Amino acid sequence: MVGPRRRFVWELDWNLLRTFMVIVQEKGLTAAGEKLSLKQPTISNALRRLEIHMDCRLIERNASHFAVTPAGQRLFSECVALFDIVSGLPQHMEELPGDVTGHIDIALASHVVCPFFDEVLAAFHRAFPQVTMSMTVSSSRDVAAAVANRDACFGVCLMEERHPKLEYEVLYREGFGYFCGVRHPLFGKSNIALSDLRHEPYVSFKTDQMSGALWPVALLRQQEGFEGATIGTSTHLEEVKRLIIAGFGFGPLPIHVVEDDVRSGRLWRLPPYESAPMVDVHLVHDRSARRGRAENILVAELRQAIAARPIETRTYP
């Protein structure tokens, strides 16, 4: 029996996607018809057929109004990516995998620890050993800016503010716990309650606020009424950890990232021990960017891997 997804692929006229992409790009059905050398009723019929296939409204329009719906925006982004892939097929057919060369710039937030991401990079390197890479570590805000400015092929970071030019996909999810260093009065103690942290000095990330990327951590702090003074902040995980170990105060860190520090006695886990705040780390890319072949392949492989793996298998710890 043919499944609904395969039936959809077989029955869909792919020219409808091309027509829809041009409608959005030209901001109107008449202009799209002129671009494609088609009459306006043909364009209208193509849009109507595509909306039937998708079972949703893609464009709201009347004599004086034209607006792409949220569903239409998502479909447009997918169409752009799809046609980028299709446009590169002739080159893919002409070259063997070993012929792929080039350089890829990647921007990352500090201390990205994600075995899933590492697996994709390792497989890519085995397939295309001549491609070189450079990785730049900076704040999540600067990572997004680097991708938007075309200084990086893609980025891996927290999402502080959604940049209108960029696409965000959850690469992995990490749980945050509270920790203190050996110089802290709560180090080594058990049976600690969250209320015991209420007036303790605090160390954290600059995005640890309700409007920031670490809002789940900020929400817990607000709910528990933590009133201790914030003694130190940084945009880099290693520096936040340094301040915590040095005894400036307790603070949040990704649980899976600091496992070795806990085992070696540099850090001590504090409550909550269950239902830890979860934070999404995103793959950030610009689908409209003109990239080299190696860059396109790696971004496509990352996106395919994300689509193929449930988020539960990309959640740490």
Tab-separated table of C-alpha atoms in Angstrom:
chain	number	residue	atom	x	y	z
A	1	MET	CA	0.000	0.000	0.000
A	2	VAL	CA	1.293	3.440	-0.918
A	3	GLY	CA	1.658	5.703	2.139
A	4	PRO	CA	0.165	9.199	2.220
A	5	ARG	CA	3.570	10.902	1.990
A	6	ARG	CA	4.641	8.944	-1.087
A	7	ARG	CA	1.213	9.440	-2.667
A	8	PHE	CA	1.586	13.183	-2.117
A	9	VAL	CA	4.977	13.187	-3.879
A	10	TRP	CA	3.665	11.161	-6.806
A	11	GLU	CA	0.524	13.233	-7.293
A	12	LEU	CA	2.041	16.694	-6.856
A	13	ASP	CA	2.814	18.652	-10.013
A	14	TRP	CA	6.237	20.072	-9.144
A	15	ASN	CA	5.676	22.992	-11.513
A	16	LEU	CA	3.155	24.266	-8.961
A	17	LEU	CA	5.995	24.793	-6.493
A	18	ARG	CA	7.974	26.765	-9.067
A	19	THR	CA	4.928	28.891	-9.864
A	20	PHE	CA	4.252	29.540	-6.180
A	21	MET	CA	7.872	30.547	-5.576
A	22	VAL	CA	7.673	33.109	-8.390
A	23	ILE	CA	4.325	34.439	-7.075
A	24	VAL	CA	5.941	35.169	-3.712
A	25	GLN	CA	9.090	36.600	-5.272
A	26	GLU	CA	7.119	38.881	-7.592
A	27	LYS	CA	4.571	39.787	-4.854
A	28	GLY	CA	1.566	39.194	-7.068
A	29	LEU	CA	-0.134	36.853	-9.505
A	30	THR	CA	-0.095	39.261	-12.442
A	31	ALA	CA	3.620	39.964	-12.070
A	32	ALA	CA	4.295	36.225	-11.717
A	33	GLY	CA	2.381	35.583	-14.931
A	34	GLU	CA	4.515	38.140	-16.744
A	35	LYS	CA	7.674	36.562	-15.335
A	36	LEU	CA	6.625	33.065	-16.433
A	37	SER	CA	4.936	34.172	-19.677
A	38	LEU	CA	1.640	32.728	-18.457
A	39	LYS	CA	-1.832	34.253	-18.295
A	40	GLN	CA	-3.188	35.364	-14.924
A	41	PRO	CA	-5.983	32.709	-14.824
A	42	THR	CA	-3.333	30.001	-15.287
A	43	ILE	CA	-1.368	31.376	-12.339
A	44	SER	CA	-4.530	31.574	-10.199
A	45	ASN	CA	-5.431	27.999	-11.048
A	46	ALA	CA	-1.905	26.807	-10.182
A	47	LEU	CA	-2.089	28.504	-6.780
A	48	ARG	CA	-5.528	27.043	-6.096
A	49	ARG	CA	-4.345	23.515	-6.992
A	50	LEU	CA	-1.301	23.862	-4.735
A	51	GLU	CA	-3.441	25.055	-1.810
A	52	ILE	CA	-5.654	21.982	-2.323
A	53	HIS	CA	-2.572	19.720	-2.255
A	54	MET	CA	-1.252	21.438	0.889
A	55	ASP	CA	-4.706	21.629	2.479
A	56	CYS	CA	-4.124	25.192	3.677
A	57	ARG	CA	-4.258	28.798	2.533
A	58	LEU	CA	-0.915	29.985	1.208
A	59	ILE	CA	-1.713	33.538	0.108
A	60	GLU	CA	-4.384	36.004	1.238
A	61	ARG	CA	-5.339	38.322	-1.593
A	62	ASN	CA	-7.987	40.617	-3.015
A	63	ALA	CA	-8.031	43.601	-5.340
A	64	SER	CA	-5.944	45.733	-2.962
A	65	HIS	CA	-4.222	43.227	-0.697
A	66	PHE	CA	-1.534	40.553	-1.106
A	67	ALA	CA	-0.014	38.714	1.872
A	68	VAL	CA	1.765	35.395	2.246
A	69	THR	CA	0.359	33.358	5.140
A	70	PRO	CA	2.674	31.760	7.756
A	71	ALA	CA	2.154	28.407	6.017
A	72	GLY	CA	3.011	30.062	2.716
A	73	GLN	CA	6.196	31.524	4.187
A	74	ARG	CA	7.308	28.081	5.350
A	75	LEU	CA	6.520	26.531	1.964
A	76	PHE	CA	8.372	29.327	0.157
A	77	SER	CA	11.500	28.682	2.243
A	78	GLU	CA	11.328	24.988	1.404
A	79	CYS	CA	10.846	25.797	-2.296
A	80	VAL	CA	13.935	27.999	-2.339
A	81	ALA	CA	15.997	25.236	-0.709
A	82	LEU	CA	14.555	22.636	-3.085
A	83	PHE	CA	15.363	24.643	-6.195
A	84	ASP	CA	18.866	25.349	-4.890
A	85	ILE	CA	19.388	21.596	-4.686
A	86	VAL	CA	17.902	20.981	-8.140
A	87	SER	CA	20.006	23.730	-9.716
A	88	GLY	CA	23.144	22.010	-8.431
A	89	LEU	CA	22.276	18.570	-9.855
A	90	PRO	CA	24.200	18.965	-13.136
A	91	GLN	CA	27.386	19.734	-11.240
A	92	HIS	CA	26.747	16.791	-8.905
A	93	MET	CA	26.461	14.491	-11.910
A	94	GLU	CA	29.666	15.790	-13.488
A	95	GLU	CA	31.915	15.354	-10.452
A	96	LEU	CA	32.852	12.368	-8.356
A	97	PRO	CA	32.750	12.741	-4.528
A	98	GLY	CA	36.524	12.871	-4.400
A	99	ASP	CA	36.478	15.899	-6.691
A	100	VAL	CA	34.636	18.073	-4.182
A	101	THR	CA	36.960	20.723	-2.814
A	102	GLY	CA	36.625	24.082	-1.131
A	103	HIS	CA	36.598	25.690	2.277
A	104	ILE	CA	33.747	25.996	4.791
A	105	ASP	CA	33.564	28.655	7.514
A	106	ILE	CA	31.438	27.682	10.517
A	107	ALA	CA	30.472	29.973	13.395
A	108	LEU	CA	29.662	28.421	16.785
A	109	ALA	CA	28.624	29.538	20.227
A	110	SER	CA	31.069	28.604	22.969
A	111	HIS	CA	31.419	24.964	23.949
A	112	VAL	CA	29.019	23.254	21.564
A	113	VAL	CA	29.002	19.647	22.797
A	114	CYS	CA	26.835	17.555	20.475
A	115	PRO	CA	27.845	14.023	19.412
A	116	PHE	CA	25.113	14.122	16.756
A	117	PHE	CA	26.732	17.160	15.114
A	118	ASP	CA	30.172	15.527	15.367
A	119	GLU	CA	28.871	12.398	13.597
A	120	VAL	CA	27.653	14.443	10.621
A	121	LEU	CA	30.982	16.287	10.364
A	122	ALA	CA	32.913	13.010	10.550
A	123	ALA	CA	30.820	11.398	7.813
A	124	PHE	CA	31.220	14.491	5.628
A	125	HIS	CA	35.001	14.453	6.051
A	126	ARG	CA	35.190	10.752	5.153
A	127	ALA	CA	33.229	11.422	1.964
A	128	PHE	CA	34.995	14.676	1.022
A	129	PRO	CA	38.476	14.651	2.588
A	130	GLN	CA	39.773	17.520	0.441
A	131	VAL	CA	37.331	20.062	1.886
A	132	THR	CA	38.873	22.251	4.600
A	133	MET	CA	37.038	23.934	7.474
A	134	SER	CA	37.547	26.743	9.937
A	135	MET	CA	35.479	27.274	13.075
A	136	THR	CA	35.053	30.587	14.867
A	137	VAL	CA	33.664	30.723	18.423
A	138	SER	CA	31.751	33.795	19.579
A	139	SER	CA	28.522	34.841	21.275
A	140	SER	CA	25.249	33.533	19.855
A	141	ARG	CA	24.349	37.036	18.687
A	142	ASP	CA	27.648	37.314	16.774
A	143	VAL	CA	27.187	33.838	15.301
A	144	ALA	CA	23.847	34.859	13.781
A	145	ALA	CA	25.386	38.103	12.506
A	146	ALA	CA	28.232	36.178	10.848
A	147	VAL	CA	25.761	33.974	8.979
A	148	ALA	CA	23.602	36.950	7.977
A	149	ASN	CA	26.672	38.806	6.698
A	150	ARG	CA	27.808	35.731	4.726
A	151	ASP	CA	30.987	35.508	6.825
A	152	ALA	CA	30.023	31.948	7.778
A	153	CYS	CA	28.306	29.180	5.841
A	154	PHE	CA	26.157	28.340	8.864
A	155	GLY	CA	26.137	28.737	12.609
A	156	VAL	CA	25.372	26.722	15.731
A	157	CYS	CA	24.023	28.859	18.556
A	158	LEU	CA	21.183	29.785	20.866
A	159	MET	CA	18.423	31.872	19.371
A	160	GLU	CA	18.387	35.276	21.034
A	161	GLU	CA	16.354	37.151	18.436
A	162	ARG	CA	15.070	35.547	15.259
A	163	HIS	CA	16.894	37.245	12.390
A	164	PRO	CA	14.431	37.798	9.496
A	165	LYS	CA	16.950	36.631	6.884
A	166	LEU	CA	17.874	33.389	8.602
A	167	GLU	CA	16.393	29.936	9.072
A	168	TYR	CA	16.587	28.217	12.471
A	169	GLU	CA	16.342	24.473	13.059
A	170	VAL	CA	16.845	22.782	16.422
A	171	LEU	CA	20.146	20.920	16.160
A	172	TYR	CA	20.042	19.605	19.719
A	173	ARG	CA	18.518	20.283	23.121
A	174	GLU	CA	20.474	20.499	26.362
A	175	GLY	CA	19.411	20.495	29.999
A	176	PHE	CA	20.787	23.140	32.335
A	177	GLY	CA	21.557	22.519	35.992
A	178	TYR	CA	22.815	24.730	38.790
A	179	PHE	CA	26.376	24.170	39.992
A	180	CYS	CA	28.809	25.566	42.524
A	181	GLY	CA	32.582	25.297	42.929
A	182	VAL	CA	34.664	23.762	45.708
A	183	ARG	CA	34.983	27.158	47.458
A	184	HIS	CA	31.223	27.564	47.769
A	185	PRO	CA	29.615	26.842	51.191
A	186	LEU	CA	27.109	24.417	49.569
A	187	PHE	CA	29.794	22.338	47.836
A	188	GLY	CA	29.581	18.656	48.776
A	189	LYS	CA	26.330	19.021	50.692
A	190	SER	CA	23.304	16.822	50.090
A	191	ASN	CA	19.625	17.419	50.833
A	192	ILE	CA	19.883	20.965	49.502
A	193	ALA	CA	16.569	22.656	48.768
A	194	LEU	CA	15.989	25.261	46.074
A	195	SER	CA	15.137	27.700	48.849
A	196	ASP	CA	18.747	27.357	50.092
A	197	LEU	CA	19.870	29.105	46.885
A	198	ARG	CA	17.503	32.045	47.239
A	199	HIS	CA	19.999	34.550	48.652
A	200	GLU	CA	23.252	33.091	47.301
A	201	PRO	CA	25.449	35.172	44.921
A	202	TYR	CA	24.800	34.295	41.296
A	203	VAL	CA	26.954	33.829	38.169
A	204	SER	CA	25.426	33.410	34.727
A	205	PHE	CA	25.280	34.160	31.030
A	206	LYS	CA	24.319	37.559	29.685
A	207	THR	CA	21.326	35.925	27.977
A	208	ASP	CA	19.968	34.601	31.304
A	209	GLN	CA	16.914	36.871	31.284
A	210	MET	CA	13.268	36.476	30.357
A	211	SER	CA	13.822	38.112	26.956
A	212	GLY	CA	17.029	36.183	26.251
A	213	ALA	CA	17.957	32.816	24.772
A	214	LEU	CA	18.221	31.244	28.255
A	215	TRP	CA	14.711	32.264	29.279
A	216	PRO	CA	13.885	28.750	30.659
A	217	VAL	CA	16.713	29.224	33.174
A	218	ALA	CA	15.602	32.784	33.931
A	219	LEU	CA	12.018	31.571	34.413
A	220	LEU	CA	13.084	29.031	37.046
A	221	ARG	CA	15.131	31.692	38.829
A	222	GLN	CA	12.130	34.037	38.800
A	223	GLN	CA	9.685	31.350	39.978
A	224	GLU	CA	11.938	30.387	42.880
A	225	GLY	CA	12.496	34.002	43.880
A	226	PHE	CA	16.304	33.962	43.714
A	227	GLU	CA	17.396	37.320	45.127
A	228	GLY	CA	21.164	36.926	45.373
A	229	ALA	CA	23.307	39.542	43.670
A	230	THR	CA	24.646	38.691	40.214
A	231	ILE	CA	28.414	38.782	40.752
A	232	GLY	CA	29.642	37.773	37.296
A	233	THR	CA	28.410	37.291	33.725
A	234	SER	CA	29.872	36.276	30.381
A	235	THR	CA	28.748	35.298	26.885
A	236	HIS	CA	31.154	32.331	26.958
A	237	LEU	CA	30.452	29.092	28.786
A	238	GLU	CA	34.074	28.545	29.789
A	239	GLU	CA	34.212	31.923	31.527
A	240	VAL	CA	30.946	31.360	33.385
A	241	LYS	CA	32.330	28.011	34.544
A	242	ARG	CA	35.603	29.679	35.559
A	243	LEU	CA	33.754	32.156	37.813
A	244	ILE	CA	31.655	29.381	39.370
A	245	ILE	CA	34.724	27.226	40.095
A	246	ALA	CA	36.508	30.281	41.516
A	247	GLY	CA	33.718	30.669	44.070
A	248	PHE	CA	32.066	33.872	42.850
A	249	GLY	CA	28.670	32.220	43.191
A	250	PHE	CA	26.512	29.385	41.887
A	251	GLY	CA	25.147	29.375	38.356
A	252	PRO	CA	23.669	27.451	35.428
A	253	LEU	CA	25.677	25.227	33.092
A	254	PRO	CA	24.709	22.532	30.535
A	255	ILE	CA	24.621	19.297	32.522
A	256	HIS	CA	26.224	17.073	29.876
A	257	VAL	CA	29.006	19.571	29.167
A	258	VAL	CA	30.348	19.650	32.734
A	259	GLU	CA	30.071	15.942	33.622
A	260	ASP	CA	33.861	15.589	33.793
A	261	ASP	CA	34.130	18.653	36.057
A	262	VAL	CA	31.620	17.092	38.454
A	263	ARG	CA	33.431	13.735	38.443
A	264	SER	CA	36.780	15.397	39.091
A	265	GLY	CA	35.423	17.443	42.012
A	266	ARG	CA	35.651	20.905	40.442
A	267	LEU	CA	31.864	21.391	40.376
A	268	TRP	CA	28.963	20.257	42.562
A	269	ARG	CA	25.412	19.776	41.254
A	270	LEU	CA	22.690	21.763	43.027
A	271	PRO	CA	18.905	21.401	42.763
A	272	PRO	CA	16.663	21.035	40.866
A	273	TYR	CA	17.817	17.483	40.167
A	274	GLU	CA	14.786	16.658	38.011
A	275	SER	CA	12.844	18.652	35.417
A	276	ALA	CA	15.898	20.700	34.505
A	277	PRO	CA	15.331	23.734	32.258
A	278	MET	CA	15.791	22.709	28.626
A	279	VAL	CA	17.369	25.020	26.042
A	280	ASP	CA	17.421	24.575	22.252
A	281	VAL	CA	20.624	25.000	20.276
A	282	HIS	CA	19.971	25.843	16.635
A	283	LEU	CA	21.479	25.265	13.244
A	284	VAL	CA	21.305	28.724	11.643
A	285	HIS	CA	21.631	29.258	7.906
A	286	ASP	CA	20.604	31.585	5.098
A	287	ARG	CA	18.779	29.715	2.378
A	288	SER	CA	19.111	32.617	-0.039
A	289	ALA	CA	22.911	32.678	0.235
A	290	ARG	CA	24.974	31.662	-2.774
A	291	ARG	CA	27.231	28.931	-1.428
A	292	GLY	CA	29.901	26.707	-2.864
A	293	ARG	CA	29.192	23.068	-3.641
A	294	ALA	CA	30.895	21.744	-0.522
A	295	GLU	CA	28.939	24.181	1.646
A	296	ASN	CA	25.642	23.197	0.041
A	297	ILE	CA	26.351	19.511	0.572
A	298	LEU	CA	27.222	19.911	4.252
A	299	VAL	CA	24.180	22.087	5.017
A	300	ALA	CA	21.945	19.629	3.175
A	301	GLU	CA	23.416	16.668	5.065
A	302	LEU	CA	22.935	18.428	8.399
A	303	ARG	CA	19.316	19.231	7.591
A	304	GLN	CA	18.668	15.676	6.383
A	305	ALA	CA	20.191	14.268	9.576
A	306	ILE	CA	18.039	16.579	11.702
A	307	ALA	CA	14.906	15.524	9.815
A	308	ALA	CA	15.790	11.832	10.186
A	309	ARG	CA	16.528	11.862	13.921
A	310	PRO	CA	13.795	12.511	16.518
A	311	ILE	CA	14.596	15.340	18.915
A	312	GLU	CA	14.683	12.837	21.777
A	313	THR	CA	17.846	11.321	20.306
A	314	ARG	CA	19.379	14.806	20.081
A	315	THR	CA	18.607	15.761	23.669
A	316	TYR	CA	21.336	15.830	26.333
A	317	PRO	CA	21.541	14.534	28.991
